[in-house]
CSV table of C-alpha atoms in Angstrom, one decimal:
chain,number,residue,atom,x,y,z
A,293,MET,CA,91.5,111.6,94.0
A,294,ASP,CA,92.2,108.4,95.7
A,295,GLY,CA,93.2,105.1,94.1
A,296,THR,CA,89.8,103.4,94.6
A,297,GLU,CA,87.9,106.1,92.9
A,298,THR,CA,90.4,106.1,90.1
A,299,ARG,CA,90.2,102.4,89.4
A,300,GLN,CA,86.4,102.3,89.8
A,301,ARG,CA,86.0,105.1,87.2
A,302,ARG,CA,88.3,103.4,84.8
A,303,LEU,CA,86.4,100.1,85.2
A,304,ASP,CA,83.1,101.9,84.6
A,305,SER,CA,84.3,103.9,81.6
A,306,CYS,CA,85.9,101.0,79.7
A,307,GLY,CA,82.5,99.5,79.1
A,308,LYS,CA,80.8,97.1,81.4
A,309,PRO,CA,82.7,94.0,82.0
A,310,GLY,CA,80.1,92.1,80.1
A,311,GLU,CA,80.8,94.1,77.0
A,312,LEU,CA,84.4,92.9,77.2
A,313,GLY,CA,83.4,89.4,77.6
A,314,LEU,CA,83.9,89.4,81.3
A,315,PRO,CA,81.4,88.6,84.1
A,316,HIS,CA,80.5,91.3,86.5
A,317,PRO,CA,82.8,91.3,89.5
A,318,LEU,CA,80.2,93.0,91.7
A,319,SER,CA,76.5,92.2,91.8
A,320,THR,CA,75.4,95.8,91.6
A,321,GLY,CA,77.0,99.1,90.6
A,322,GLY,CA,78.0,101.6,93.2
A,323,LEU,CA,81.1,103.4,94.2
A,324,PRO,CA,82.9,102.8,97.5
A,325,VAL,CA,82.2,105.6,99.9
A,326,ALA,CA,85.1,107.3,101.8
A,327,SER,CA,84.3,107.6,105.5
A,328,GLU,CA,85.7,110.3,107.8
A,329,ASP,CA,88.7,108.2,108.8
A,330,GLY,CA,89.8,107.8,105.2
A,331,ALA,CA,88.6,104.2,104.9
A,332,LEU,CA,86.7,103.1,101.8
A,333,ARG,CA,83.3,101.5,102.4
A,334,ALA,CA,80.9,99.8,100.0
A,335,PRO,CA,77.4,101.3,100.1
A,336,GLU,CA,75.1,99.4,102.4
A,337,SER,CA,72.6,98.8,99.6
A,338,GLN,CA,75.3,97.1,97.6
A,339,SER,CA,75.2,93.3,97.7
A,340,VAL,CA,78.7,92.1,97.2
A,341,THR,CA,79.6,88.5,96.4
A,342,PRO,CA,83.3,87.7,96.3
A,343,LYS,CA,84.3,86.3,92.9
A,344,PRO,CA,86.0,83.0,93.0
A,345,LEU,CA,89.4,83.2,91.4
A,346,GLU,CA,88.8,80.2,89.1
A,347,THR,CA,86.4,82.3,87.0
A,348,GLU,CA,88.9,85.0,86.4
A,349,PRO,CA,89.9,85.1,82.7
A,350,SER,CA,93.6,84.7,82.1
A,351,ARG,CA,94.5,88.0,80.4
A,352,GLU,CA,98.3,87.9,81.0
A,353,THR,CA,101.0,85.3,80.6
A,354,THR,CA,104.4,85.1,82.2
A,355,TRP,CA,106.0,86.4,79.0
A,356,SER,CA,103.7,89.4,78.7
A,357,ILE,CA,104.3,90.4,82.3
A,358,GLY,CA,108.0,89.9,81.9
A,359,LEU,CA,108.2,92.0,78.7
A,360,GLN,CA,106.1,94.9,80.3
A,361,VAL,CA,108.1,94.9,83.5
A,362,THR,CA,111.7,94.4,82.2
A,363,VAL,CA,112.1,97.6,80.2
A,364,PRO,CA,111.1,100.1,83.0
A,365,PHE,CA,113.0,97.9,85.5
A,366,MET,CA,116.2,98.1,83.5
A,367,PHE,CA,115.8,101.8,82.8
A,368,ALA,CA,115.3,102.5,86.6
A,369,GLY,CA,118.3,100.2,87.4
A,370,LEU,CA,120.6,102.3,85.3
A,371,GLY,CA,119.6,105.4,87.2
A,372,LEU,CA,120.1,103.6,90.5
A,373,SER,CA,123.6,102.5,89.4
A,374,TRP,CA,124.6,106.1,88.6
A,375,ALA,CA,123.1,107.2,91.9
A,376,GLY,CA,125.3,104.7,93.7
A,377,MET,CA,128.4,106.0,92.0
A,378,LEU,CA,127.4,109.5,92.8
A,379,LEU,CA,126.9,108.7,96.5
A,380,ASP,CA,130.3,107.0,96.5
A,381,TYR,CA,131.8,110.2,95.2
A,382,PHE,CA,129.9,112.5,97.5
A,383,GLN,CA,130.8,110.6,100.7
A,384,HIS,CA,134.3,112.0,100.4
A,385,TRP,CA,133.2,115.6,100.3
A,386,PRO,CA,134.2,117.6,103.5
A,387,VAL,CA,130.6,118.1,104.6
A,388,PHE,CA,129.8,114.4,104.5
A,389,VAL,CA,133.1,113.6,106.3
A,390,GLU,CA,132.4,116.2,109.0
A,391,VAL,CA,128.6,115.7,109.4
A,392,LYS,CA,128.2,111.9,109.4
A,393,ASP,CA,124.4,112.1,110.0
A,394,LEU,CA,124.0,113.4,106.4
A,395,LEU,CA,124.4,109.8,105.2
A,396,THR,CA,121.6,108.8,107.5
A,397,LEU,CA,119.4,111.2,105.6
A,398,VAL,CA,120.1,109.5,102.2
A,399,PRO,CA,117.6,106.6,102.3
A,400,PRO,CA,114.6,108.5,103.8
A,401,LEU,CA,115.1,111.5,101.4
A,402,VAL,CA,115.6,109.3,98.4
A,403,GLY,CA,112.6,107.3,99.4
A,404,LEU,CA,110.4,110.4,99.2
A,405,LYS,CA,110.3,109.9,95.4
A,406,GLY,CA,108.3,106.8,95.9
A,407,ASN,CA,106.0,108.2,98.6
A,408,LEU,CA,105.3,111.6,97.0
A,409,GLU,CA,106.1,111.8,93.3
A,410,MET,CA,104.7,108.3,92.4
A,411,THR,CA,101.4,109.2,94.0
A,412,LEU,CA,101.4,112.6,92.4
A,413,ALA,CA,101.9,110.9,89.0
A,414,SER,CA,99.1,108.5,89.7
A,415,ARG,CA,96.7,111.3,90.7
A,416,LEU,CA,97.5,113.4,87.6
A,417,SER,CA,97.3,110.4,85.3
A,418,THR,CA,93.8,109.8,86.7
A,419,ALA,CA,92.8,113.4,85.8
A,420,VAL,CA,94.4,113.7,82.4
A,421,SER,CA,94.7,110.3,80.8
A,422,GLY,CA,92.1,108.2,79.0
A,423,HIS,CA,90.3,105.4,80.7
A,424,LEU,CA,92.0,102.0,80.6
A,425,ASP,CA,90.2,98.9,79.9
A,426,ILE,CA,91.1,95.8,82.0
A,427,ARG,CA,93.7,94.8,79.5
A,428,GLY,CA,95.4,98.3,79.7
A,429,GLY,CA,94.1,99.6,76.3
A,430,HIS,CA,93.4,103.3,75.7
A,431,ASN,CA,89.7,103.8,75.2
A,432,ALA,CA,88.4,107.3,76.0
A,433,ASN,CA,89.2,110.6,77.5
A,434,THR,CA,88.0,111.6,80.9
A,435,GLY,CA,88.3,115.2,79.9
A,436,GLN,CA,88.6,116.3,83.5
A,437,ILE,CA,91.3,118.9,83.0
A,438,ASP,CA,90.9,119.8,79.3
A,439,ASP,CA,89.6,123.2,80.6
A,440,PRO,CA,92.7,125.4,81.3
A,441,GLN,CA,91.3,126.7,84.6
A,442,GLU,CA,90.5,123.2,85.9
A,443,GLN,CA,93.9,122.1,84.7
A,444,HIS,CA,95.6,124.8,86.7
A,445,ARG,CA,93.6,124.0,89.8
A,446,VAL,CA,94.4,120.3,89.8
A,447,ILE,CA,98.1,120.8,89.1
A,448,SER,CA,98.6,123.6,91.6
A,449,SER,CA,96.8,121.7,94.4
A,450,ASN,CA,98.8,118.5,93.8
A,451,LEU,CA,102.1,120.4,93.7
A,452,ALA,CA,101.2,122.3,96.8
A,453,LEU,CA,100.4,119.0,98.6
A,454,ILE,CA,103.8,117.4,97.9
A,455,GLN,CA,105.5,120.6,99.1
A,456,VAL,CA,103.7,120.4,102.4
A,457,GLN,CA,104.5,116.7,102.7
A,458,ALA,CA,108.2,117.2,101.6
A,459,THR,CA,108.7,120.1,104.1
A,460,VAL,CA,107.3,118.2,107.0
A,461,VAL,CA,108.9,114.8,106.2
A,462,GLY,CA,112.2,116.5,105.4
A,463,LEU,CA,112.3,118.1,108.9
A,464,LEU,CA,111.2,114.9,110.6
A,465,ALA,CA,113.9,113.0,108.7
A,466,ALA,CA,116.5,115.4,110.0
A,467,VAL,CA,115.2,115.0,113.6
A,468,ALA,CA,115.2,111.2,113.2
A,469,ALA,CA,118.8,111.2,111.9
A,470,LEU,CA,119.8,113.5,114.9
A,471,LEU,CA,118.2,111.2,117.4
A,472,LEU,CA,119.8,108.1,116.0
A,473,GLY,CA,123.1,109.9,116.0
A,474,VAL,CA,122.7,111.1,119.6
A,475,VAL,CA,121.9,107.6,120.7
A,476,SER,CA,125.0,106.1,119.1
A,477,ARG,CA,127.5,109.0,119.8
A,478,GLU,CA,126.0,110.8,122.8
A,479,GLU,CA,127.0,114.2,121.5
A,480,VAL,CA,125.2,117.2,120.0
A,481,ASP,CA,126.8,120.0,118.0
A,482,VAL,CA,124.2,122.8,117.5
A,483,ALA,CA,125.8,124.1,114.3
A,484,LYS,CA,125.7,120.6,112.8
A,485,VAL,CA,122.1,120.2,113.9
A,486,GLU,CA,121.1,123.4,112.1
A,487,LEU,CA,123.0,122.4,109.0
A,488,LEU,CA,121.4,119.0,109.0
A,489,CYS,CA,117.8,120.4,109.4
A,490,ALA,CA,118.3,123.1,106.8
A,491,SER,CA,119.9,120.7,104.3
A,492,SER,CA,117.1,118.1,104.8
A,493,VAL,CA,114.2,120.6,104.5
A,494,LEU,CA,115.7,122.4,101.5
A,495,THR,CA,116.6,119.1,99.7
A,496,ALA,CA,113.2,117.6,100.2
A,497,PHE,CA,111.5,120.8,99.0
A,498,LEU,CA,113.7,121.3,95.9
A,499,ALA,CA,113.6,117.6,95.0
A,500,ALA,CA,109.9,117.4,95.4
A,501,PHE,CA,109.4,120.5,93.3
A,502,ALA,CA,111.8,119.4,90.5
A,503,LEU,CA,110.3,115.9,90.3
A,504,GLY,CA,106.8,117.2,90.7
A,505,VAL,CA,107.2,119.6,87.8
A,506,LEU,CA,108.8,116.8,85.8
A,507,MET,CA,105.9,114.5,86.5
A,508,VAL,CA,103.4,117.2,85.5
A,509,CYS,CA,105.3,117.7,82.2
A,510,ILE,CA,105.4,114.0,81.5
A,511,VAL,CA,101.8,113.4,82.2
A,512,ILE,CA,100.5,116.4,80.3
A,513,GLY,CA,102.9,115.6,77.4
A,514,ALA,CA,101.8,111.9,77.3
A,515,ARG,CA,98.2,113.1,77.3
A,516,LYS,CA,98.8,115.2,74.2
A,517,LEU,CA,100.6,112.4,72.5
A,518,GLY,CA,97.8,109.9,73.3
A,519,VAL,CA,100.2,107.7,75.5
A,520,ASN,CA,99.2,106.2,78.8
A,521,PRO,CA,101.2,108.2,81.4
A,522,ASP,CA,101.2,105.3,83.9
A,523,ASN,CA,103.6,103.4,81.5
A,524,ILE,CA,106.3,106.1,81.4
A,525,ALA,CA,106.1,108.3,84.5
A,526,THR,CA,107.1,105.6,87.1
A,527,PRO,CA,110.4,104.4,85.5
A,528,ILE,CA,111.4,108.0,84.8
A,529,ALA,CA,110.8,109.1,88.3
A,530,ALA,CA,112.6,106.0,89.6
A,531,SER,CA,115.6,106.5,87.5
A,532,LEU,CA,116.0,110.3,87.9
A,533,GLY,CA,114.7,110.6,91.5
A,534,ASP,CA,117.8,109.2,93.2
A,535,LEU,CA,120.1,111.2,91.0
A,536,ILE,CA,118.3,114.5,91.5
A,537,THR,CA,117.8,114.0,95.3
A,538,LEU,CA,121.4,113.0,95.9
A,539,SER,CA,122.8,115.9,93.8
A,540,ILE,CA,120.6,118.4,95.6
A,541,LEU,CA,121.6,117.1,99.0
A,542,ALA,CA,125.3,117.3,98.2
A,543,LEU,CA,125.1,120.8,96.7
A,544,VAL,CA,122.9,122.2,99.4
A,545,SER,CA,124.8,120.8,102.4
A,546,SER,CA,128.1,121.9,100.9
A,547,PHE,CA,126.7,125.4,100.5
A,548,PHE,CA,125.7,125.6,104.1
A,549,TYR,CA,129.0,124.0,105.2
A,550,ARG,CA,131.0,126.7,103.3
A,551,HIS,CA,128.8,129.4,105.0
A,552,LYS,CA,128.8,127.8,108.5
A,553,ASP,CA,130.1,131.1,109.9
A,554,SER,CA,126.9,132.8,109.0
A,555,ARG,CA,125.1,132.2,112.3
A,556,TYR,CA,121.6,132.9,111.2
A,557,LEU,CA,121.5,131.4,107.7
A,558,THR,CA,120.4,127.8,108.5
A,559,PRO,CA,117.8,128.8,111.1
A,560,LEU,CA,116.4,131.4,108.7
A,561,VAL,CA,116.0,128.7,106.0
A,562,CYS,CA,114.1,126.4,108.3
A,563,LEU,CA,111.8,129.1,109.6
A,564,SER,CA,111.2,130.4,106.0
A,565,PHE,CA,110.0,127.0,104.8
A,566,ALA,CA,107.9,126.5,108.0
A,567,ALA,CA,106.3,129.8,107.4
A,568,LEU,CA,105.5,128.8,103.8
A,569,THR,CA,103.7,125.6,104.8
A,570,PRO,CA,100.3,127.3,105.6
A,571,VAL,CA,100.4,128.9,102.1
A,572,TRP,CA,100.9,125.5,100.5
A,573,VAL,CA,98.0,124.1,102.6
A,574,LEU,CA,95.7,126.9,101.4
A,575,ILE,CA,96.6,126.2,97.7
A,576,ALA,CA,96.2,122.4,98.2
A,577,LYS,CA,92.7,122.9,99.7
A,578,GLN,CA,91.4,123.9,96.3
A,579,SER,CA,90.8,120.2,95.6
A,580,PRO,CA,88.5,118.2,98.0
A,581,PRO,CA,90.4,114.9,97.4
A,582,ILE,CA,93.6,116.6,98.4
A,583,VAL,CA,92.1,117.8,101.6
A,584,LYS,CA,91.4,114.2,102.5
A,585,ILE,CA,95.0,113.3,101.9
A,586,LEU,CA,96.1,116.2,104.0
A,587,LYS,CA,94.0,114.8,106.9
A,588,PHE,CA,94.6,111.1,106.6
A,589,GLY,CA,97.7,110.5,104.5
A,590,TRP,CA,100.5,111.3,107.0
A,591,PHE,CA,101.0,108.1,108.9
A,592,PRO,CA,102.3,105.8,106.1
A,593,ILE,CA,104.9,108.3,104.8
A,594,ILE,CA,106.1,109.2,108.2
A,595,LEU,CA,106.4,105.6,109.4
A,596,ALA,CA,108.2,104.7,106.1
A,597,MET,CA,110.6,107.6,106.7
A,598,VAL,CA,111.4,106.3,110.2
A,599,ILE,CA,112.0,102.8,108.9
A,600,SER,CA,114.3,104.1,106.1
A,601,SER,CA,116.2,106.1,108.7
A,602,PHE,CA,117.4,103.0,110.4
A,603,GLY,CA,118.7,101.9,107.1
A,604,GLY,CA,120.5,105.2,106.8
A,605,LEU,CA,122.0,104.7,110.3
A,606,ILE,CA,123.5,101.4,109.1
A,607,LEU,CA,124.9,103.2,106.0
A,608,SER,CA,126.5,106.0,108.0
A,609,LYS,CA,128.1,103.6,110.5
A,610,THR,CA,129.7,101.3,107.8
A,611,VAL,CA,130.5,103.5,104.8
A,612,SER,CA,133.8,104.8,106.1
A,613,LYS,CA,135.2,101.5,107.3
A,614,GLN,CA,137.7,99.6,105.1
A,615,GLN,CA,135.9,96.3,105.2
A,616,TYR,CA,132.7,97.9,103.9
A,617,LYS,CA,134.4,99.7,101.0
A,618,GLY,CA,131.7,99.9,98.2
A,619,MET,CA,128.8,100.2,100.6
A,620,ALA,CA,127.8,103.6,99.3
A,621,ILE,CA,127.8,102.4,95.7
A,622,PHE,CA,125.6,99.4,96.1
A,623,THR,CA,123.1,100.8,98.7
A,624,PRO,CA,121.0,102.8,96.3
A,625,VAL,CA,121.0,99.8,93.9
A,626,ILE,CA,119.9,97.1,96.3
A,627,CYS,CA,117.4,99.3,98.0
A,628,GLY,CA,116.0,100.7,94.8
A,629,VAL,CA,115.6,97.3,93.1
A,630,GLY,CA,113.7,95.9,96.0
A,631,GLY,CA,111.5,98.9,96.4
A,632,ASN,CA,110.6,99.0,92.7
A,633,LEU,CA,109.8,95.3,92.4
A,634,VAL,CA,107.6,95.3,95.5
A,635,ALA,CA,105.8,98.5,94.4
A,636,ILE,CA,104.9,96.8,91.1
A,637,GLN,CA,103.6,93.7,92.9
A,638,THR,CA,101.6,95.7,95.4
A,639,SER,CA,100.0,97.7,92.7
A,640,ARG,CA,99.1,94.6,90.7
A,641,ILE,CA,97.5,92.9,93.7
A,642,SER,CA,95.7,96.1,94.6
A,643,THR,CA,94.4,96.5,91.0
A,644,TYR,CA,93.2,92.9,91.1
A,645,LEU,CA,91.2,93.5,94.3
A,646,HIS,CA,89.7,96.7,93.0
A,647,MET,CA,88.5,94.9,89.9
A,648,TRP,CA,87.2,91.7,91.4
A,649,SER,CA,86.1,92.6,94.9
A,650,ALA,CA,84.8,95.4,97.0
A,651,PRO,CA,86.6,97.3,99.9
A,652,GLY,CA,86.4,95.2,103.0
A,653,VAL,CA,85.6,91.9,101.2
A,654,LEU,CA,88.4,89.5,100.2
A,655,PRO,CA,88.0,87.0,97.4
A,656,LEU,CA,87.4,83.4,98.4
A,657,GLN,CA,91.0,82.3,97.8
A,658,MET,CA,92.5,85.3,99.5
A,659,LYS,CA,90.7,84.9,102.8
A,660,LYS,CA,93.8,83.9,104.8
A,661,PHE,CA,95.7,86.9,106.1
A,662,TRP,CA,99.0,84.9,106.3
A,663,PRO,CA,99.0,82.7,103.2
A,664,ASN,CA,101.3,79.8,102.6
A,665,PRO,CA,104.5,81.1,100.9
A,666,CYS,CA,104.1,78.4,98.3
A,667,SER,CA,100.8,79.9,97.2
A,668,THR,CA,102.5,83.3,96.9
A,669,PHE,CA,105.1,82.0,94.4
A,670,CYS,CA,104.2,78.6,93.1
A,671,THR,CA,100.6,78.6,91.9
A,672,SER,CA,99.0,79.4,88.5
A,673,GLU,CA,97.1,82.4,89.9
A,674,ILE,CA,97.9,85.7,88.3
A,675,ASN,CA,99.5,87.4,91.3
A,676,SER,CA,101.6,84.3,92.0
A,677,MET,CA,102.7,84.4,88.4
A,678,SER,CA,103.8,88.0,88.6
A,679,ALA,CA,105.6,87.3,91.8
A,680,ARG,CA,107.7,84.6,90.1
A,681,VAL,CA,108.5,86.9,87.2
A,682,LEU,CA,109.6,89.7,89.5
A,683,LEU,CA,111.7,87.3,91.5
A,684,LEU,CA,113.4,86.0,88.4
A,685,LEU,CA,114.4,89.5,87.4
A,686,VAL,CA,116.5,90.0,90.6
A,687,VAL,CA,119.6,88.0,89.7
A,688,PRO,CA,120.0,89.0,86.0
A,689,GLY,CA,119.1,92.6,86.9
A,690,HIS,CA,121.7,92.9,89.7
A,691,LEU,CA,124.4,91.2,87.6
A,692,ILE,CA,123.9,93.8,84.8
A,693,PHE,CA,123.9,96.7,87.3
A,694,PHE,CA,127.0,95.2,89.0
A,695,TYR,CA,128.8,94.9,85.7
A,696,ILE,CA,127.9,98.5,84.7
A,697,ILE,CA,129.3,99.8,88.1
A,698,TYR,CA,132.4,97.6,87.7
A,699,LEU,CA,133.1,99.0,84.2
A,700,VAL,CA,132.9,102.6,85.4
A,701,GLU,CA,134.5,102.3,88.8
A,702,GLY,CA,137.1,99.6,87.9
A,703,GLN,CA,139.2,98.0,90.6
A,704,SER,CA,137.7,100.3,93.3
A,705,VAL,CA,134.7,98.0,93.4
A,706,ILE,CA,135.0,94.8,95.2
A,707,ASN,CA,134.9,92.0,92.6
A,708,SER,CA,135.5,88.7,94.5
A,709,GLN,CA,133.3,85.8,93.4
A,710,THR,CA,132.3,85.3,97.0
A,711,PHE,CA,131.0,88.8,97.4
A,712,VAL,CA,129.1,88.6,94.1
A,713,VAL,CA,127.4,85.4,95.2
A,714,LEU,CA,126.6,86.8,98.7
A,715,TYR,CA,125.2,90.0,97.0
A,716,LEU,CA,122.9,88.1,94.7
A,717,LEU,CA,121.7,86.0,97.6
A,718,ALA,CA,121.0,89.1,99.6
A,719,GLY,CA,119.0,90.6,96.8
A,720,LEU,CA,117.0,87.4,96.4
A,721,ILE,CA,116.3,87.2,100.2
A,722,GLN,CA,115.2,90.9,100.3
A,723,VAL,CA,112.8,90.6,97.3
A,724,THR,CA,111.4,87.3,98.5
A,725,ILE,CA,110.6,88.7,101.9
A,726,LEU,CA,109.1,91.9,100.4
A,727,LEU,CA,106.9,90.1,97.9
A,728,TYR,CA,105.5,87.8,100.6
A,729,LEU,CA,104.9,90.8,102.9
A,730,ALA,CA,103.2,92.6,100.0
A,731,GLU,CA,100.7,89.8,99.7
A,732,VAL,CA,100.0,89.9,103.5
A,733,MET,CA,99.8,93.6,103.9
A,734,VAL,CA,97.5,94.1,100.9
A,735,ARG,CA,95.1,91.5,102.3
A,736,LEU,CA,95.1,93.1,105.7
A,737,THR,CA,94.7,96.6,104.3
A,738,TRP,CA,91.9,95.6,102.0
A,739,HIS,CA,90.1,93.8,104.8
A,740,GLN,CA,90.1,97.1,106.7
A,741,ALA,CA,88.6,98.8,103.6
A,742,LEU,CA,91.7,100.9,103.1
A,743,ASP,CA,93.3,101.5,99.7
A,744,PRO,CA,96.5,99.4,99.5
A,745,ASP,CA,98.1,101.8,97.0
A,746,ASN,CA,98.2,104.6,99.6
A,747,HIS,CA,98.9,102.5,102.8
A,748,CYS,CA,101.2,99.6,101.7
A,749,ILE,CA,103.8,100.9,99.3
A,750,PRO,CA,105.4,103.4,101.7
A,751,TYR,CA,105.8,100.8,104.4
A,752,LEU,CA,107.2,98.2,102.0
A,753,THR,CA,109.7,100.5,100.3
A,754,GLY,CA,110.9,101.7,103.7
A,755,LEU,CA,111.3,98.1,104.8
A,756,GLY,CA,113.1,97.4,101.6
A,757,ASP,CA,115.6,100.2,102.4
A,758,LEU,CA,116.2,98.7,105.9
A,759,LEU,CA,116.5,95.1,104.6
A,760,GLY,CA,118.7,96.2,101.7
A,761,THR,CA,121.2,98.1,103.8
A,762,GLY,CA,121.3,95.5,106.5
A,763,LEU,CA,121.8,92.6,104.2
A,764,LEU,CA,124.4,94.5,102.1
A,765,ALA,CA,126.4,95.3,105.3
A,766,LEU,CA,126.2,91.6,106.2
A,767,CYS,CA,127.5,90.7,102.7
A,768,PHE,CA,130.6,93.0,103.1
A,769,PHE,CA,131.3,91.7,106.6
A,770,THR,CA,131.0,88.0,105.6
A,771,ASP,CA,133.2,88.5,102.6
A,772,TRP,CA,135.8,90.3,104.8
A,773,LEU,CA,135.6,87.6,107.4
A,774,LEU,CA,136.1,84.8,104.9
A,775,LYS,CA,139.1,86.7,103.4
A,776,SER,CA,140.6,87.2,106.8
A,777,LYS,CA,140.3,83.5,107.6
A,778,ALA,CA,141.9,82.6,104.3
A,779,GLU,CA,144.8,85.0,104.8
A,780,LEU,CA,145.4,83.7,108.3
A,781,GLY,CA,145.3,80.1,107.0
A,782,GLY,CA,147.9,81.0,104.4
A,783,ILE,CA,150.2,82.7,107.0
A,784,SER,CA,149.9,79.6,109.2
A,785,GLU,CA,150.9,77.3,106.4
A,786,LEU,CA,154.0,79.5,105.6
A,787,ALA,CA,154.9,79.5,109.3
A,788,SER,CA,154.6,75.7,109.7
A,789,GLY,CA,156.5,75.0,106.4
A,790,PRO,CA,160.1,73.8,106.2
A,791,PRO,CA,162.8,76.4,107.1
C-alpha cells in the first residue's frame, strides 16, 4: 500500500479535521487515484483549493520536535559508531585487502536498509497499527490483518518483495563496483568478479531477510502492546542495519575467499538466487499494492545504488592510504547521520503536503520549485522550524559519536583539533545541502503527483553517501596537507637557525 493511501486513510480515520478543531484541507473528500505509471492523481470531480500556510494551526514547537527526534537520532548514531569501528576492523581482513572492490560495495549495500527495510516497516505499520490523528495520537485500529490468514498474506508478500529487490540491487551493486574498478584499474580477474557478485547477492539477500523479519516482529509486537510502530521501527533499523549488513558482508566474502579453489561455488550461488527470483515474484503478487511497487518502484532504488557506489569508490581508493587513516571508521557515521536527518525532513514535508494539499497541487507558499535557502531554514513555518532543529543536531551529535569512537579506539583515531573542526564543518555542509535539496525534490515530486516518500528518500540518502564520503576524504586530505606544511615549516626554522 503506497504512502498516499496510508496517510489519506489515517486522516480520514482520525475523525474529520473539523472534529479536531481543524479546517478541512480539501474542499471535498476523495482519495487520490493511482494511474498506470504509478503517479497519484486527484479525482477529476474533486475541487481542490490549496490551503494557505498562514491558516495552518501550530501543533509543534521547536522543543517538541527536538525531543521527539533526538532520542532515535542518538540511538541510531550509536549503531553507526559501532558500524564504523567494525568496518575499520574488517578492512584488514585478507579478503578486503585482496579484493578492493568489496569496499565499494559497502555504501550501496548498507544503504539498502533505508530503501527496503524502512519502506517495509512503513507498509506493515499501515496494515497493523492504529490510525494516527494529526498530532500523532493513537486512536483506533484498522484491523486489516487481525485475521491470521490476511496477516500471513500481507507479511509474506512484503517479505517476498524485499527479497526480489535485494537480489536485483545486490547484483547490480556488484556490477557497478566492478565497472568502477575496471575504469580505475583497467584489469579484470574472473575469480574476483565471481566472488564479488556472490558476496553482494548473498549479503543483500540475508541482510534484507534478517532486517525484514526483525521489522515484522517489531511492528507486530508494537501492535500487540498498543505502541505506534512508526516511533520505534525506524531507529532500530537504522542502528542495527549497518551492523548486520557489514557483519554479513565480511563473513560471507571471507567464506568465499577461503573456498576460492571451489570453481563452481560462487557461480552456483548467483544462479541459485537468480532462479529463486520468480518464486518471490509469485509470492509478492498476492498483494495488489505490491504488484504496483514491482512495476514502478525500481528506478529510485537503482539510481540511489549507483550514486552510493561512487561514494564506495572514494572509500576504496582512500581507505588504505596513510593520510586517510580513520576513513573507514567515520564513513558510516557521516553518511548515516546525513541520511537519517534528511529522511526525517523529507518524511515531514511529505506528510505536510498529504495533509494540506492534493497530489499535483502545491500550497500557495510552496509554489517555487527552487525556494530561497533563507525560507528553508529561517522562517517560522513548520518545515523550516524542523530543518533548523535537524541542523542544530549535527554538531553535538557528531561530537558525541566522535568521542565514543575515540574512547573505544584510542590513539588509532585521528584527534587533532584541526581535523575535528573540519569534520564538523563537513557534517554541517552535507546536512545543509541535503535539507535544501529535500525541500526542492519534494516540491518537484509532489507537482508531478508522485509520492515523495517513495521517490525522494532513496535519491537523497544516496546523495548523502556520496557527499559524506567525498567531504570526509577532503577533511583527511586537508588535515594532512596542513600538518605537512607545519612540519616543513618547523624543519626550515631548524635548518636556518644558529649552528
